[in-house]
Amino acid sequence: MTTAYLRRPLLGLALVIGASALFAVNGTVSKLVLRAGLDAPQLTVLRAVGAFAGLLVLSVVLRPGVRRLRVRRREVPLLVAYGLTGFFLVPMLYFVAIARLPVGIALLFEYTAPLMVALWAWAVQRQQVRSRIWAGLGLSLVGLACVAQVWGGLTLDALGVAAGLGAAVMLAAYFLIGARGVRDRDALSLTTLAFGASAVAGLIVRGATAGLDGWQPLLTRTDGGVPVALLCCYVVVLGSIVPYLLITAALRHLPATSVGIVAMLEPVLAAAVAWLALGAGEALTPVQLAGGALVIVGVVLAETARPGGPPATPPVPDAPPPPPVARVGVTGPSGG
């Protein structure tokens, strides 16, 4: 039976902003963990396995308990796709990108995802797109370019660019698949099962490529006097479980395009957090600060181009689910 719920756009907006803030802090914490000795694939696996374990406990403890994790056969492809795109491939491709490109440039490529969602809605789903949303997306991308300072004469690595764009494609798919997933499942069960798929994929890849050892930094090292294990706990709980639940819940109240656009605040917030936490090496220039302001203006412009829709009406029990629709500032929901 498809779940019925009322849409509350302001609540959805607050959920996405909260998730973006937590993801932004997580970027700096993750950098500290990587600096302490864990490599990117290890951190990806640790994040997925730890988040799945924590969410599994919540799913069992909270009503209606383990019943919420029952999976119908027709749901399996969506759950696997959702887990592999947003919970496994996005971070993996992003780690490849930042290994070969400056972090700001990698984020610029990854955060073309909202534009891809809008293009999908326009070209594939034949949705009418208001000009204001294109203007907002354009301003946001220009702002991200300023944050990344793309005019610095960099010679971009082809594999790094491909990984950054691949992360964008996977992030767009995450938003769109998630919009379909929340029609049938609550945020907790959907996120738990998706992290489960990601954890299985991560363990298989790690076991096949590097084995499952090499975790000594997690157990023995510190960064700035803080145990690496404690930093990893942040990555798992406040950097993964909580923000992913917030994003999934937001997809009940906002269309995929809106979630993706508002999430473009993350690179700006991440740069600010790194500046405050990591010192002068992460300092923002006036141009980068102006770029951050452009991102915020673009987000506001694009989001206000979306008219509020009527509350969702209860579906007919056991009726086949409707096809996914990504609403992009149209007259007339959709939503990592």
PDB file of N, CA, C and O in Angstrom, residues 96-146:
ATOM      1  N   VAL A  96      37.503   9.938  -5.634  1.00  0.00           N
ATOM      2  CA  VAL A  96      38.406   9.871  -6.798  1.00  0.00           C
ATOM      3  C   VAL A  96      38.644  11.270  -7.351  1.00  0.00           C
ATOM      4  O   VAL A  96      39.776  11.643  -7.689  1.00  0.00           O
ATOM      5  N   ALA A  97      37.574  12.064  -7.429  1.00  0.00           N
ATOM      6  CA  ALA A  97      37.689  13.412  -7.986  1.00  0.00           C
ATOM      7  C   ALA A  97      38.611  14.289  -7.152  1.00  0.00           C
ATOM      8  O   ALA A  97      39.486  14.984  -7.692  1.00  0.00           O
ATOM      9  N   ILE A  98      38.444  14.254  -5.806  1.00  0.00           N
ATOM     10  CA  ILE A  98      39.270  15.143  -4.986  1.00  0.00           C
ATOM     11  C   ILE A  98      40.711  14.652  -4.895  1.00  0.00           C
ATOM     12  O   ILE A  98      41.600  15.416  -4.517  1.00  0.00           O
ATOM     13  N   ALA A  99      40.952  13.385  -5.262  1.00  0.00           N
ATOM     14  CA  ALA A  99      42.331  12.898  -5.319  1.00  0.00           C
ATOM     15  C   ALA A  99      43.060  13.477  -6.522  1.00  0.00           C
ATOM     16  O   ALA A  99      44.294  13.548  -6.532  1.00  0.00           O
ATOM     17  N   ARG A 100      42.319  13.914  -7.535  1.00  0.00           N
ATOM     18  CA  ARG A 100      42.931  14.377  -8.783  1.00  0.00           C
ATOM     19  C   ARG A 100      42.638  15.839  -9.094  1.00  0.00           C
ATOM     20  O   ARG A 100      43.235  16.401 -10.020  1.00  0.00           O
ATOM     21  N   LEU A 101      41.697  16.432  -8.358  1.00  0.00           N
ATOM     22  CA  LEU A 101      41.315  17.823  -8.574  1.00  0.00           C
ATOM     23  C   LEU A 101      41.253  18.535  -7.232  1.00  0.00           C
ATOM     24  O   LEU A 101      41.076  17.898  -6.194  1.00  0.00           O
ATOM     25  N   PRO A 102      41.362  19.870  -7.229  1.00  0.00           N
ATOM     26  CA  PRO A 102      41.085  20.604  -5.996  1.00  0.00           C
ATOM     27  C   PRO A 102      39.653  20.332  -5.523  1.00  0.00           C
ATOM     28  O   PRO A 102      38.748  20.115  -6.332  1.00  0.00           O
ATOM     29  N   VAL A 103      39.442  20.357  -4.202  1.00  0.00           N
ATOM     30  CA  VAL A 103      38.131  20.018  -3.659  1.00  0.00           C
ATOM     31  C   VAL A 103      37.045  20.918  -4.226  1.00  0.00           C
ATOM     32  O   VAL A 103      35.953  20.462  -4.572  1.00  0.00           O
ATOM     33  N   GLY A 104      37.331  22.217  -4.333  1.00  0.00           N
ATOM     34  CA  GLY A 104      36.324  23.141  -4.857  1.00  0.00           C
ATOM     35  C   GLY A 104      35.909  22.813  -6.282  1.00  0.00           C
ATOM     36  O   GLY A 104      34.732  22.897  -6.634  1.00  0.00           O
ATOM     37  N   ILE A 105      36.873  22.435  -7.115  1.00  0.00           N
ATOM     38  CA  ILE A 105      36.559  22.069  -8.493  1.00  0.00           C
ATOM     39  C   ILE A 105      35.722  20.796  -8.523  1.00  0.00           C
ATOM     40  O   ILE A 105      34.746  20.679  -9.264  1.00  0.00           O
ATOM     41  N   ALA A 106      36.095  19.816  -7.694  1.00  0.00           N
ATOM     42  CA  ALA A 106      35.334  18.568  -7.642  1.00  0.00           C
ATOM     43  C   ALA A 106      33.890  18.823  -7.224  1.00  0.00           C
ATOM     44  O   ALA A 106      32.948  18.268  -7.796  1.00  0.00           O
ATOM     45  N   LEU A 107      33.707  19.685  -6.217  1.00  0.00           N
ATOM     46  CA  LEU A 107      32.344  20.017  -5.787  1.00  0.00           C
ATOM     47  C   LEU A 107      31.566  20.741  -6.880  1.00  0.00           C
ATOM     48  O   LEU A 107      30.360  20.551  -7.026  1.00  0.00           O
ATOM     49  N   LEU A 108      32.249  21.581  -7.639  1.00  0.00           N
ATOM     50  CA  LEU A 108      31.577  22.277  -8.740  1.00  0.00           C
ATOM     51  C   LEU A 108      31.000  21.281  -9.736  1.00  0.00           C
ATOM     52  O   LEU A 108      29.848  21.405 -10.163  1.00  0.00           O
ATOM     53  N   PHE A 109      31.785  20.274 -10.098  1.00  0.00           N
ATOM     54  CA  PHE A 109      31.279  19.258 -11.014  1.00  0.00           C
ATOM     55  C   PHE A 109      30.142  18.466 -10.379  1.00  0.00           C
ATOM     56  O   PHE A 109      29.102  18.232 -11.008  1.00  0.00           O
ATOM     57  N   GLU A 110      30.315  18.047  -9.114  1.00  0.00           N
ATOM     58  CA  GLU A 110      29.287  17.227  -8.478  1.00  0.00           C
ATOM     59  C   GLU A 110      27.964  17.974  -8.356  1.00  0.00           C
ATOM     60  O   GLU A 110      26.890  17.399  -8.539  1.00  0.00           O
ATOM     61  N   TYR A 111      28.047  19.261  -8.071  1.00  0.00           N
ATOM     62  CA  TYR A 111      26.813  20.013  -7.841  1.00  0.00           C
ATOM     63  C   TYR A 111      26.220  20.613  -9.111  1.00  0.00           C
ATOM     64  O   TYR A 111      25.445  21.565  -9.059  1.00  0.00           O
ATOM     65  N   THR A 112      26.581  20.028 -10.253  1.00  0.00           N
ATOM     66  CA  THR A 112      25.754  20.231 -11.445  1.00  0.00           C
ATOM     67  C   THR A 112      24.569  19.274 -11.433  1.00  0.00           C
ATOM     68  O   THR A 112      23.732  19.313 -12.335  1.00  0.00           O
ATOM     69  N   ALA A 113      24.460  18.431 -10.403  1.00  0.00           N
ATOM     70  CA  ALA A 113      23.363  17.460 -10.313  1.00  0.00           C
ATOM     71  C   ALA A 113      21.971  18.102 -10.370  1.00  0.00           C
ATOM     72  O   ALA A 113      21.089  17.599 -11.070  1.00  0.00           O
ATOM     73  N   PRO A 114      21.710  19.212  -9.640  1.00  0.00           N
ATOM     74  CA  PRO A 114      20.373  19.809  -9.744  1.00  0.00           C
ATOM     75  C   PRO A 114      20.011  20.221 -11.163  1.00  0.00           C
ATOM     76  O   PRO A 114      18.853  20.115 -11.578  1.00  0.00           O
ATOM     77  N   LEU A 115      21.006  20.697 -11.930  1.00  0.00           N
ATOM     78  CA  LEU A 115      20.740  21.036 -13.321  1.00  0.00           C
ATOM     79  C   LEU A 115      20.356  19.791 -14.108  1.00  0.00           C
ATOM     80  O   LEU A 115      19.452  19.814 -14.951  1.00  0.00           O
ATOM     81  N   MET A 116      21.021  18.663 -13.823  1.00  0.00           N
ATOM     82  CA  MET A 116      20.680  17.415 -14.498  1.00  0.00           C
ATOM     83  C   MET A 116      19.266  16.960 -14.156  1.00  0.00           C
ATOM     84  O   MET A 116      18.541  16.447 -15.014  1.00  0.00           O
ATOM     85  N   VAL A 117      18.856  17.158 -12.890  1.00  0.00           N
ATOM     86  CA  VAL A 117      17.489  16.805 -12.500  1.00  0.00           C
ATOM     87  C   VAL A 117      16.492  17.655 -13.268  1.00  0.00           C
ATOM     88  O   VAL A 117      15.468  17.163 -13.769  1.00  0.00           O
ATOM     89  N   ALA A 118      16.766  18.954 -13.351  1.00  0.00           N
ATOM     90  CA  ALA A 118      15.873  19.845 -14.087  1.00  0.00           C
ATOM     91  C   ALA A 118      15.803  19.472 -15.570  1.00  0.00           C
ATOM     92  O   ALA A 118      14.726  19.471 -16.179  1.00  0.00           O
ATOM     93  N   LEU A 119      16.953  19.147 -16.163  1.00  0.00           N
ATOM     94  CA  LEU A 119      16.977  18.739 -17.565  1.00  0.00           C
ATOM     95  C   LEU A 119      16.199  17.436 -17.771  1.00  0.00           C
ATOM     96  O   LEU A 119      15.504  17.270 -18.783  1.00  0.00           O
ATOM     97  N   TRP A 120      16.306  16.506 -16.822  1.00  0.00           N
ATOM     98  CA  TRP A 120      15.549  15.256 -16.903  1.00  0.00           C
ATOM     99  C   TRP A 120      14.043  15.537 -16.887  1.00  0.00           C
ATOM    100  O   TRP A 120      13.291  14.980 -17.682  1.00  0.00           O
ATOM    101  N   ALA A 121      13.628  16.400 -15.972  1.00  0.00           N
ATOM    102  CA  ALA A 121      12.204  16.726 -15.887  1.00  0.00           C
ATOM    103  C   ALA A 121      11.706  17.391 -17.165  1.00  0.00           C
ATOM    104  O   ALA A 121      10.585  17.141 -17.617  1.00  0.00           O
ATOM    105  N   TRP A 122      12.546  18.233 -17.771  1.00  0.00           N
ATOM    106  CA  TRP A 122      12.143  18.957 -18.977  1.00  0.00           C
ATOM    107  C   TRP A 122      12.185  18.059 -20.218  1.00  0.00           C
ATOM    108  O   TRP A 122      11.228  18.003 -20.991  1.00  0.00           O
ATOM    109  N   ALA A 123      13.277  17.302 -20.398  1.00  0.00           N
ATOM    110  CA  ALA A 123      13.478  16.547 -21.628  1.00  0.00           C
ATOM    111  C   ALA A 123      12.790  15.192 -21.618  1.00  0.00           C
ATOM    112  O   ALA A 123      12.272  14.752 -22.654  1.00  0.00           O
ATOM    113  N   VAL A 124      12.764  14.513 -20.469  1.00  0.00           N
ATOM    114  CA  VAL A 124      12.235  13.149 -20.408  1.00  0.00           C
ATOM    115  C   VAL A 124      10.795  13.140 -19.930  1.00  0.00           C
ATOM    116  O   VAL A 124       9.937  12.465 -20.505  1.00  0.00           O
ATOM    117  N   GLN A 125      10.526  13.900 -18.864  1.00  0.00           N
ATOM    118  CA  GLN A 125       9.183  13.893 -18.294  1.00  0.00           C
ATOM    119  C   GLN A 125       8.291  14.986 -18.849  1.00  0.00           C
ATOM    120  O   GLN A 125       7.139  15.123 -18.436  1.00  0.00           O
ATOM    121  N   ARG A 126       8.836  15.781 -19.778  1.00  0.00           N
ATOM    122  CA  ARG A 126       8.056  16.781 -20.508  1.00  0.00           C
ATOM    123  C   ARG A 126       7.381  17.778 -19.580  1.00  0.00           C
ATOM    124  O   ARG A 126       6.240  18.175 -19.798  1.00  0.00           O
ATOM    125  N   GLN A 127       8.100  18.192 -18.539  1.00  0.00           N
ATOM    126  CA  GLN A 127       7.566  19.191 -17.629  1.00  0.00           C
ATOM    127  C   GLN A 127       7.930  20.587 -18.122  1.00  0.00           C
ATOM    128  O   GLN A 127       9.036  20.807 -18.616  1.00  0.00           O
ATOM    129  N   GLN A 128       7.002  21.523 -17.956  1.00  0.00           N
ATOM    130  CA  GLN A 128       7.288  22.906 -18.308  1.00  0.00           C
ATOM    131  C   GLN A 128       8.153  23.518 -17.223  1.00  0.00           C
ATOM    132  O   GLN A 128       7.848  23.411 -16.034  1.00  0.00           O
ATOM    133  N   VAL A 129       9.245  24.159 -17.617  1.00  0.00           N
ATOM    134  CA  VAL A 129      10.204  24.701 -16.672  1.00  0.00           C
ATOM    135  C   VAL A 129      10.159  26.222 -16.742  1.00  0.00           C
ATOM    136  O   VAL A 129      10.313  26.807 -17.814  1.00  0.00           O
ATOM    137  N   ARG A 130       9.925  26.870 -15.620  1.00  0.00           N
ATOM    138  CA  ARG A 130       9.911  28.322 -15.572  1.00  0.00           C
ATOM    139  C   ARG A 130      11.306  28.896 -15.767  1.00  0.00           C
ATOM    140  O   ARG A 130      12.306  28.314 -15.340  1.00  0.00           O
ATOM    141  N   SER A 131      11.378  30.064 -16.384  1.00  0.00           N
ATOM    142  CA  SER A 131      12.673  30.675 -16.669  1.00  0.00           C
ATOM    143  C   SER A 131      13.428  31.017 -15.385  1.00  0.00           C
ATOM    144  O   SER A 131      14.659  30.982 -15.348  1.00  0.00           O
ATOM    145  N   ARG A 132      12.694  31.332 -14.312  1.00  0.00           N
ATOM    146  CA  ARG A 132      13.360  31.697 -13.061  1.00  0.00           C
ATOM    147  C   ARG A 132      14.198  30.551 -12.502  1.00  0.00           C
ATOM    148  O   ARG A 132      15.238  30.781 -11.874  1.00  0.00           O
ATOM    149  N   ILE A 133      13.758  29.334 -12.714  1.00  0.00           N
ATOM    150  CA  ILE A 133      14.540  28.227 -12.158  1.00  0.00           C
ATOM    151  C   ILE A 133      15.848  28.056 -12.918  1.00  0.00           C
ATOM    152  O   ILE A 133      16.888  27.747 -12.335  1.00  0.00           O
ATOM    153  N   TRP A 134      15.839  28.304 -14.237  1.00  0.00           N
ATOM    154  CA  TRP A 134      17.083  28.248 -15.003  1.00  0.00           C
ATOM    155  C   TRP A 134      18.011  29.383 -14.574  1.00  0.00           C
ATOM    156  O   TRP A 134      19.232  29.187 -14.466  1.00  0.00           O
ATOM    157  N   ALA A 135      17.433  30.569 -14.336  1.00  0.00           N
ATOM    158  CA  ALA A 135      18.254  31.688 -13.871  1.00  0.00           C
ATOM    159  C   ALA A 135      18.873  31.379 -12.510  1.00  0.00           C
ATOM    160  O   ALA A 135      20.049  31.665 -12.260  1.00  0.00           O
ATOM    161  N   GLY A 136      18.075  30.769 -11.610  1.00  0.00           N
ATOM    162  CA  GLY A 136      18.592  30.412 -10.297  1.00  0.00           C
ATOM    163  C   GLY A 136      19.699  29.386 -10.376  1.00  0.00           C
ATOM    164  O   GLY A 136      20.730  29.496  -9.691  1.00  0.00           O
ATOM    165  N   LEU A 137      19.509  28.363 -11.216  1.00  0.00           N
ATOM    166  CA  LEU A 137      20.546  27.363 -11.390  1.00  0.00           C
ATOM    167  C   LEU A 137      21.809  27.972 -11.981  1.00  0.00           C
ATOM    168  O   LEU A 137      22.928  27.646 -11.576  1.00  0.00           O
ATOM    169  N   GLY A 138      21.621  28.869 -12.945  1.00  0.00           N
ATOM    170  CA  GLY A 138      22.775  29.525 -13.554  1.00  0.00           C
ATOM    171  C   GLY A 138      23.567  30.340 -12.549  1.00  0.00           C
ATOM    172  O   GLY A 138      24.804  30.273 -12.508  1.00  0.00           O
ATOM    173  N   LEU A 139      22.859  31.120 -11.725  1.00  0.00           N
ATOM    174  CA  LEU A 139      23.538  31.901 -10.693  1.00  0.00           C
ATOM    175  C   LEU A 139      24.282  31.007  -9.708  1.00  0.00           C
ATOM    176  O   LEU A 139      25.409  31.299  -9.298  1.00  0.00           O
ATOM    177  N   SER A 140      23.644  29.900  -9.336  1.00  0.00           N
ATOM    178  CA  SER A 140      24.285  28.980  -8.386  1.00  0.00           C
ATOM    179  C   SER A 140      25.550  28.381  -8.969  1.00  0.00           C
ATOM    180  O   SER A 140      26.567  28.244  -8.277  1.00  0.00           O
ATOM    181  N   LEU A 141      25.521  28.004 -10.235  1.00  0.00           N
ATOM    182  CA  LEU A 141      26.707  27.433 -10.863  1.00  0.00           C
ATOM    183  C   LEU A 141      27.817  28.467 -11.008  1.00  0.00           C
ATOM    184  O   LEU A 141      29.004  28.166 -10.804  1.00  0.00           O
ATOM    185  N   VAL A 142      27.443  29.719 -11.343  1.00  0.00           N
ATOM    186  CA  VAL A 142      28.451  30.782 -11.398  1.00  0.00           C
ATOM    187  C   VAL A 142      29.057  30.997 -10.011  1.00  0.00           C
ATOM    188  O   VAL A 142      30.276  31.164  -9.861  1.00  0.00           O
ATOM    189  N   GLY A 143      28.197  30.979  -8.991  1.00  0.00           N
ATOM    190  CA  GLY A 143      28.691  31.124  -7.628  1.00  0.00           C
ATOM    191  C   GLY A 143      29.645  30.009  -7.237  1.00  0.00           C
ATOM    192  O   GLY A 143      30.694  30.249  -6.628  1.00  0.00           O
ATOM    193  N   LEU A 144      29.302  28.766  -7.593  1.00  0.00           N
ATOM    194  CA  LEU A 144      30.193  27.648  -7.299  1.00  0.00           C
ATOM    195  C   LEU A 144      31.515  27.784  -8.048  1.00  0.00           C
ATOM    196  O   LEU A 144      32.575  27.425  -7.538  1.00  0.00           O
ATOM    197  N   ALA A 145      31.454  28.306  -9.279  1.00  0.00           N
ATOM    198  CA  ALA A 145      32.683  28.535 -10.038  1.00  0.00           C
ATOM    199  C   ALA A 145      33.574  29.559  -9.336  1.00  0.00           C
ATOM    200  O   ALA A 145      34.803  29.428  -9.316  1.00  0.00           O
ATOM    201  N   CYS A 146      32.941  30.590  -8.730  1.00  0.00           N
ATOM    202  CA  CYS A 146      33.719  31.578  -7.977  1.00  0.00           C
ATOM    203  C   CYS A 146      34.329  30.950  -6.722  1.00  0.00           C
ATOM    204  O   CYS A 146      35.480  31.228  -6.385  1.00  0.00           O
TER     205      CYS A 146
END
